[in-house]
mmCIF file of C-alpha atoms in Angstrom:
data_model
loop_
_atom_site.group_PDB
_atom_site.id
_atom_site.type_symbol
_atom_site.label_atom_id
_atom_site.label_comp_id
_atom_site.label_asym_id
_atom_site.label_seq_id
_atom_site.Cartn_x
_atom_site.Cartn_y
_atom_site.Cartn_z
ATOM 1 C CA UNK L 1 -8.819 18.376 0.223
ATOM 2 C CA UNK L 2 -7.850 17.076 -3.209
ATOM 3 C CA UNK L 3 -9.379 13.971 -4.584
ATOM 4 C CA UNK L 4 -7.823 12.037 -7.491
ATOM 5 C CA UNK L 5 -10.118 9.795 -9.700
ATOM 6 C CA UNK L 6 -8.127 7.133 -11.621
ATOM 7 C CA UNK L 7 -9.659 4.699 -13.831
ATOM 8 C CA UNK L 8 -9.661 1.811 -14.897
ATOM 9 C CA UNK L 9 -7.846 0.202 -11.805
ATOM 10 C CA UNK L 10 -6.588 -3.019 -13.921
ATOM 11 C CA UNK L 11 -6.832 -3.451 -17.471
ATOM 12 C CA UNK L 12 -5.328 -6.202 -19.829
ATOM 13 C CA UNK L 13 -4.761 -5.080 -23.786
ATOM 14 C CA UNK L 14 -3.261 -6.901 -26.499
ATOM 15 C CA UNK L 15 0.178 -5.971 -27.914
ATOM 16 C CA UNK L 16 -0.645 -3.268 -30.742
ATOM 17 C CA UNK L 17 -3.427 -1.816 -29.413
ATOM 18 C CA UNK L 18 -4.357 1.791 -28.234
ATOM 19 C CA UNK L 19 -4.748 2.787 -24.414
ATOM 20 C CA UNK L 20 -6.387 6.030 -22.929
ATOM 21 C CA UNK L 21 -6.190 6.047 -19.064
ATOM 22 C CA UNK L 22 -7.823 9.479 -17.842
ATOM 23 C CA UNK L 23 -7.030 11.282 -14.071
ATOM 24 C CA UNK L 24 -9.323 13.522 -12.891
ATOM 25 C CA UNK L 25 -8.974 16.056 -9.907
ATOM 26 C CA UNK L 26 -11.384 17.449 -7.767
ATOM 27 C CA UNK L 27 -10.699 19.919 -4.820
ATOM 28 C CA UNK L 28 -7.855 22.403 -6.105
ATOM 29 C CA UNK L 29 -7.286 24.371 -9.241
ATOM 30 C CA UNK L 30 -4.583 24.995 -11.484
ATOM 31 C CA UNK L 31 -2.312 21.837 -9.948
ATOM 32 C CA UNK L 32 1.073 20.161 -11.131
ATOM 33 C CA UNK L 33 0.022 16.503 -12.548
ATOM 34 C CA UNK L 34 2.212 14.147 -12.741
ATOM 35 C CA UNK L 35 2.226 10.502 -14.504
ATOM 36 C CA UNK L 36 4.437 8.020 -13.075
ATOM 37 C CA UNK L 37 4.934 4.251 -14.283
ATOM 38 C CA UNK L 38 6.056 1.300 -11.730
ATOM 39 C CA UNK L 39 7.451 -2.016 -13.377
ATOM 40 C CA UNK L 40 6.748 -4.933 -10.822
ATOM 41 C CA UNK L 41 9.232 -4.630 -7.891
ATOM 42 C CA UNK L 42 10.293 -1.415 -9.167
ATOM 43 C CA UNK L 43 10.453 2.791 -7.924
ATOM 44 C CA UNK L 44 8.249 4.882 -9.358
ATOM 45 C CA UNK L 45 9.606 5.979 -12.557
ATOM 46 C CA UNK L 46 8.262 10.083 -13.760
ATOM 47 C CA UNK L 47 6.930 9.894 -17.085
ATOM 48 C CA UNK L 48 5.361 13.293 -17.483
ATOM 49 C CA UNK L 49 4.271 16.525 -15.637
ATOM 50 C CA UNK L 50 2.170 19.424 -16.314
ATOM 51 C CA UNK L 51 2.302 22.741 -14.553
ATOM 52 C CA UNK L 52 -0.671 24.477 -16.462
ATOM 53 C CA UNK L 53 -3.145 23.233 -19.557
ATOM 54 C CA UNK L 54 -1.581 22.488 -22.490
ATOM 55 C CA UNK L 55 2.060 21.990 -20.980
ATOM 56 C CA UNK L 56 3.683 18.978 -20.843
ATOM 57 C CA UNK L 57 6.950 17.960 -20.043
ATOM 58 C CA UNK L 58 7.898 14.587 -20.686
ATOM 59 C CA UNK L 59 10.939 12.972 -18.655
ATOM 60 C CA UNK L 60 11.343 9.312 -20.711
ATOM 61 C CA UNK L 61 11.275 8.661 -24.398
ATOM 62 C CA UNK L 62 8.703 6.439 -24.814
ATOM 63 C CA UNK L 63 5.589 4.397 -26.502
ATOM 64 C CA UNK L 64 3.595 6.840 -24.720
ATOM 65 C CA UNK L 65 2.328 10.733 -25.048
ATOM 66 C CA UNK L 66 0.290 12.781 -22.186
ATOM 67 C CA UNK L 67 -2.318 15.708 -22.612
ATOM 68 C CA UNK L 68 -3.883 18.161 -20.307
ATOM 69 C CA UNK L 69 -7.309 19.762 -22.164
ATOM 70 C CA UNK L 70 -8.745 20.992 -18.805
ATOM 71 C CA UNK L 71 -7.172 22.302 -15.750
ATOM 72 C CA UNK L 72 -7.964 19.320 -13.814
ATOM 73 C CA UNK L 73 -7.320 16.449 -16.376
ATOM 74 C CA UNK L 74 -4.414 14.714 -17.457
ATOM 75 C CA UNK L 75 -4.845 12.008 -19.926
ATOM 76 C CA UNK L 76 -1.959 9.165 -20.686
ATOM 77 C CA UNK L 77 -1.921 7.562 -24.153
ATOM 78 C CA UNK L 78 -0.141 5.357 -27.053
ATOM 79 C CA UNK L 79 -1.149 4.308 -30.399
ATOM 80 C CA UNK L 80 0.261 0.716 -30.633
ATOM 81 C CA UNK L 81 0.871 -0.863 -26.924
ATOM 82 C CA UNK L 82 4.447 -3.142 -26.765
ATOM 83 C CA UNK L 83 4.684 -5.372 -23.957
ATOM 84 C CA UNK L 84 7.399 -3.485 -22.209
ATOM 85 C CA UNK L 85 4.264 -0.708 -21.242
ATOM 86 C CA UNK L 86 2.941 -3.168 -18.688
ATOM 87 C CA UNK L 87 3.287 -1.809 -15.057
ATOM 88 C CA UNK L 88 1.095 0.014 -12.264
ATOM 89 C CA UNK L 89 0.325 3.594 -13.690
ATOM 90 C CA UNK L 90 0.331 6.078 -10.947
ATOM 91 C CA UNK L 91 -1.151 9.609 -11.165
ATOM 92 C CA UNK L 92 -0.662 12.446 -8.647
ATOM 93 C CA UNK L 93 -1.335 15.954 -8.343
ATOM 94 C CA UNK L 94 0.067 18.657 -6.402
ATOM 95 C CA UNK L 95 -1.574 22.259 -5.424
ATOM 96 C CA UNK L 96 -0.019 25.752 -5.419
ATOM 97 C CA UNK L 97 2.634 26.364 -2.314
ATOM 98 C CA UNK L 98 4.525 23.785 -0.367
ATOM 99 C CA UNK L 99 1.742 21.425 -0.371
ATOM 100 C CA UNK L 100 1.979 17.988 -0.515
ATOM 101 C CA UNK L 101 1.085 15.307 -3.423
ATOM 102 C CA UNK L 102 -1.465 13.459 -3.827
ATOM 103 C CA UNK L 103 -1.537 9.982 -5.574
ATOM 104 C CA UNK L 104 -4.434 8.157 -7.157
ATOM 105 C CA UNK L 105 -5.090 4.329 -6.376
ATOM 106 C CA UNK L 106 -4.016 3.608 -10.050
ATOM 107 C CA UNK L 107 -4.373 0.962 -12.925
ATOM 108 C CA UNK L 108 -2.703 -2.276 -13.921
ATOM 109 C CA UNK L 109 -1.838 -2.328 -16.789
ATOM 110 C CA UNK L 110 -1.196 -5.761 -18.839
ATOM 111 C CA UNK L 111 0.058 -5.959 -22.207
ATOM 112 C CA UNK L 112 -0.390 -9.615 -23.678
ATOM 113 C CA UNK T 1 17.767 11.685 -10.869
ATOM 114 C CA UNK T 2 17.129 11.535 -7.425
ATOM 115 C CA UNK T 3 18.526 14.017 -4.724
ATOM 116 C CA UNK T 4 18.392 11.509 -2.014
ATOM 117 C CA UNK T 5 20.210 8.280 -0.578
ATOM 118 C CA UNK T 6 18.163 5.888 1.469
ATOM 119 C CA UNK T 7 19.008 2.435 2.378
ATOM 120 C CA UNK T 8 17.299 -0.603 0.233
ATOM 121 C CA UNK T 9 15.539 -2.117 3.440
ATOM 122 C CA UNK T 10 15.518 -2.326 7.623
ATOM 123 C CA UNK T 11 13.664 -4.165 9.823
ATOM 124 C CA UNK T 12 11.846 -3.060 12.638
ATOM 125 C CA UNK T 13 10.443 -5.201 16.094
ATOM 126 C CA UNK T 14 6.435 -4.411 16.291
ATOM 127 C CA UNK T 15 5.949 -1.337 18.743
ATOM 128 C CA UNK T 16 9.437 -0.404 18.719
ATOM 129 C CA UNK T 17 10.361 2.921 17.389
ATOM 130 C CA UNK T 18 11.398 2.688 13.416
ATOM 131 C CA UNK T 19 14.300 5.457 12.216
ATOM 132 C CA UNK T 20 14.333 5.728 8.822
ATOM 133 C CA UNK T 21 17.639 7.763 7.691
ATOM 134 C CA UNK T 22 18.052 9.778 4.395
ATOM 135 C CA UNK T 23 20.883 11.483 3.258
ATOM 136 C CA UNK T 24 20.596 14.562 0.908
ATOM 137 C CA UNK T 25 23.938 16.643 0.667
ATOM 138 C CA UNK T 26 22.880 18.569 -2.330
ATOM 139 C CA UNK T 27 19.661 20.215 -0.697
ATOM 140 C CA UNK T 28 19.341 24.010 -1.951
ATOM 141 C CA UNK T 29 17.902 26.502 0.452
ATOM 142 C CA UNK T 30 13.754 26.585 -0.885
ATOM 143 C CA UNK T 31 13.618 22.818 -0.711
ATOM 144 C CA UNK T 32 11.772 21.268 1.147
ATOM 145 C CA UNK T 33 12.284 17.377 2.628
ATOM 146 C CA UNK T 34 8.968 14.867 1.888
ATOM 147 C CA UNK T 35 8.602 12.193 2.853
ATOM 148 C CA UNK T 36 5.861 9.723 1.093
ATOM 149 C CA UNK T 37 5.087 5.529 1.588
ATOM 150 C CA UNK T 38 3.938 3.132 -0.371
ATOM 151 C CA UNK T 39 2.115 -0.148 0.642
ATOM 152 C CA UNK T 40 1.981 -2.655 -1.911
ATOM 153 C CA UNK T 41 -0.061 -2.232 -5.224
ATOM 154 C CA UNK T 42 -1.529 1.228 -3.919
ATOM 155 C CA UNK T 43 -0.723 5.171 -4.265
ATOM 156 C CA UNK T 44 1.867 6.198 -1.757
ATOM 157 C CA UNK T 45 0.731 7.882 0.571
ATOM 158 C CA UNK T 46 2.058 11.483 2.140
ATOM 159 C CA UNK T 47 3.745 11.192 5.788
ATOM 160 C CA UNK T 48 5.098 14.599 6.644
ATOM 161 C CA UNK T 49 7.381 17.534 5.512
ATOM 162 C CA UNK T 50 9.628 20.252 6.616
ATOM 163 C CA UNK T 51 11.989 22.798 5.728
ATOM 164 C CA UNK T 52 14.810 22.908 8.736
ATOM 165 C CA UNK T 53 12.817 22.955 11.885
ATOM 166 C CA UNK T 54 11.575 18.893 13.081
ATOM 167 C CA UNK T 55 7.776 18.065 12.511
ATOM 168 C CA UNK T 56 5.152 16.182 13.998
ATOM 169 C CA UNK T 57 2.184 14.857 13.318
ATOM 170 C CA UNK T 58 -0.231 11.945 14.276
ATOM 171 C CA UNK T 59 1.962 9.466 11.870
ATOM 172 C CA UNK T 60 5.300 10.464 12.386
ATOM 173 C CA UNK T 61 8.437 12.900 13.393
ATOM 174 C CA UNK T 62 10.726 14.072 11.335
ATOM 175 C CA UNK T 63 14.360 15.441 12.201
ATOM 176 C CA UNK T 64 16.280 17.516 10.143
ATOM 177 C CA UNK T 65 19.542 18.245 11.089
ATOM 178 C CA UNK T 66 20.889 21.462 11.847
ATOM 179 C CA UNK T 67 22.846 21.647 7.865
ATOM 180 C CA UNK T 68 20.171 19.911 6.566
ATOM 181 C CA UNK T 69 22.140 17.301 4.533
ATOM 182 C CA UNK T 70 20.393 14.457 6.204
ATOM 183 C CA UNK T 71 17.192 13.866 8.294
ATOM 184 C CA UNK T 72 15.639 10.869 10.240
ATOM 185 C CA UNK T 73 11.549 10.056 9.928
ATOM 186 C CA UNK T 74 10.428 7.985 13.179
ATOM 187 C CA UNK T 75 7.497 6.316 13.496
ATOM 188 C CA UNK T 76 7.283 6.093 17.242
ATOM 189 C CA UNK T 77 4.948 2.681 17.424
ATOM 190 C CA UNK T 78 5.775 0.403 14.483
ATOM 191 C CA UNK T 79 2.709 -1.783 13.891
ATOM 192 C CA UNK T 80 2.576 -4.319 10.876
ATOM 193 C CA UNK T 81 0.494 -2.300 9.002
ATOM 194 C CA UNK T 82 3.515 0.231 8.632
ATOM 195 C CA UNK T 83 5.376 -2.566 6.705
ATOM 196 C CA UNK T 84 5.869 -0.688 3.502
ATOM 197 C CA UNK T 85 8.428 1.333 1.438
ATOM 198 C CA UNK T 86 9.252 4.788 2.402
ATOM 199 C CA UNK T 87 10.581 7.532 0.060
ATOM 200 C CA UNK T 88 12.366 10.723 1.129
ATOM 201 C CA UNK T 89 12.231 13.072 -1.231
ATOM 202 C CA UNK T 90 13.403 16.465 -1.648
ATOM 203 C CA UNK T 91 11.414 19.186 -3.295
ATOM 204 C CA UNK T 92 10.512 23.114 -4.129
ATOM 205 C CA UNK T 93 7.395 24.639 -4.561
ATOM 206 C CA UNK T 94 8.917 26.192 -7.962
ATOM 207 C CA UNK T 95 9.938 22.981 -9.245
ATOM 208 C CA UNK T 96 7.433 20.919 -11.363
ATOM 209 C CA UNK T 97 9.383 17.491 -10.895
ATOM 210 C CA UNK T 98 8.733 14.882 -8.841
ATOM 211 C CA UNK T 99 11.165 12.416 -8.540
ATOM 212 C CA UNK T 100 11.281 9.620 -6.442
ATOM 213 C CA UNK T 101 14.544 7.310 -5.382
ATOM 214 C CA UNK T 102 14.432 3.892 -5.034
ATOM 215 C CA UNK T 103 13.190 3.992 -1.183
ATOM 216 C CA UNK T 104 13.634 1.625 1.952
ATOM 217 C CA UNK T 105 11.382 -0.995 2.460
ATOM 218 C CA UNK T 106 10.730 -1.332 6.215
ATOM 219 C CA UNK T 107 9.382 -4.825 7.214
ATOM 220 C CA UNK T 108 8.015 -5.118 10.384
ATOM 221 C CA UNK T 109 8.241 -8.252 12.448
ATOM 222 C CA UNK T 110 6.070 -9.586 15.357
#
């Protein structure tokens, strides 16, 4: 079965600076990836998928940019941090066929 | 945007059955229903699927009607621990998007 490996599961960063937050997936190959961003006592907002390396789509303008440089890695990042970017970052992947997703635990994120 | 229509929130007795109804008019033929829940501050979590026929498996059942423009997840036992938000989604394997709708959040009550 698929594993997802999401780190750092909380993280606090000042207003300004960068962020990296990496996903990892173990157990399938060539997957859909998704990023998705929750705002406290929000739905799950998409911010980007990738069917295939190097192919991103991105469903928000926003602060923020995504990258796949392996099969089984999708990375989420910004240059400059605003406090709006604070929320629960979720990432999920999805194998070939009708299967379903599968969500990491995900990170925290707190802009101050 | 979202394909789907759920109500914002039920409540449920413990160990009574809890019917969770979603509406989804627009469904094309190769999609699929999901449905997905998410206790608080974790991943949601997959529940079940099908295309038109019901499902069941150790968590749940899922009906479908017979036009597919609505269906109806039961969880046969509620316990506390089911106290969450559930998301009915609708979705083809030749579709990269995900998207989730705002969800019900089913509290259950001692």
């Amino acid at each position: 079965s698929q594993t997802i490996h999401q780190w750092p599961a909380t993280l606090v960063q000042p207003v300004g600076s960068p962020l990296s937050l990496e996903c990892t997936v173990e157990g399938t190959s060539n997957p859909n990836l998704y990023w998705y961003r929750q705002a406290a006592g929000r739905g799950l907002q998409l911010l980007f998928y990738s069917v295939g390396i190097g192919q991103i789509s991105s469903e928000v303008p926003q602060n923020l940019s995504a990258s796949r440089p392996q099969d089984r890695q999708f990375i989420l990042s910004s240059k400059k941090l605003l406090l709006s970017d604070s929320g629960f970052y979720l990432c999920a992947c999805r194998g070939q066929g009708n299967t379903e997703a599968f969500f990491g635990q995900g990170t925290r994120l707190t802009v101050v | 945007d979202a394909k789907t229509t759920q109500p914002p929130s039920m409540d449920c007795a413990e160990g009574r059955a809890a019917n969770l109804p979603c509406n989804h008019s627009t469904i094309s033929g190769n999609e699929y229903v999901y449905w997905y829940r998410q206790i608080h501050s974790q991943g949601p979590q997959y529940i079940i699927h099908g295309l038109k026929n019901n499902e069941t498996n150790e968590m749940a059942s899922l009906i479908i009607t017979e036009d597919r423009k609505s269906s109806t997840l039961i969880l046969p036992h509620a316990t506390l621990r089911d106290t969450a938000v559930y998301y009915c989604i609708v979705w083809a394997s030749n579709t990269g998007k995900l998207i989730f709708g705002q969800g019900t959040t089913l509290q259950v009550k001692p």
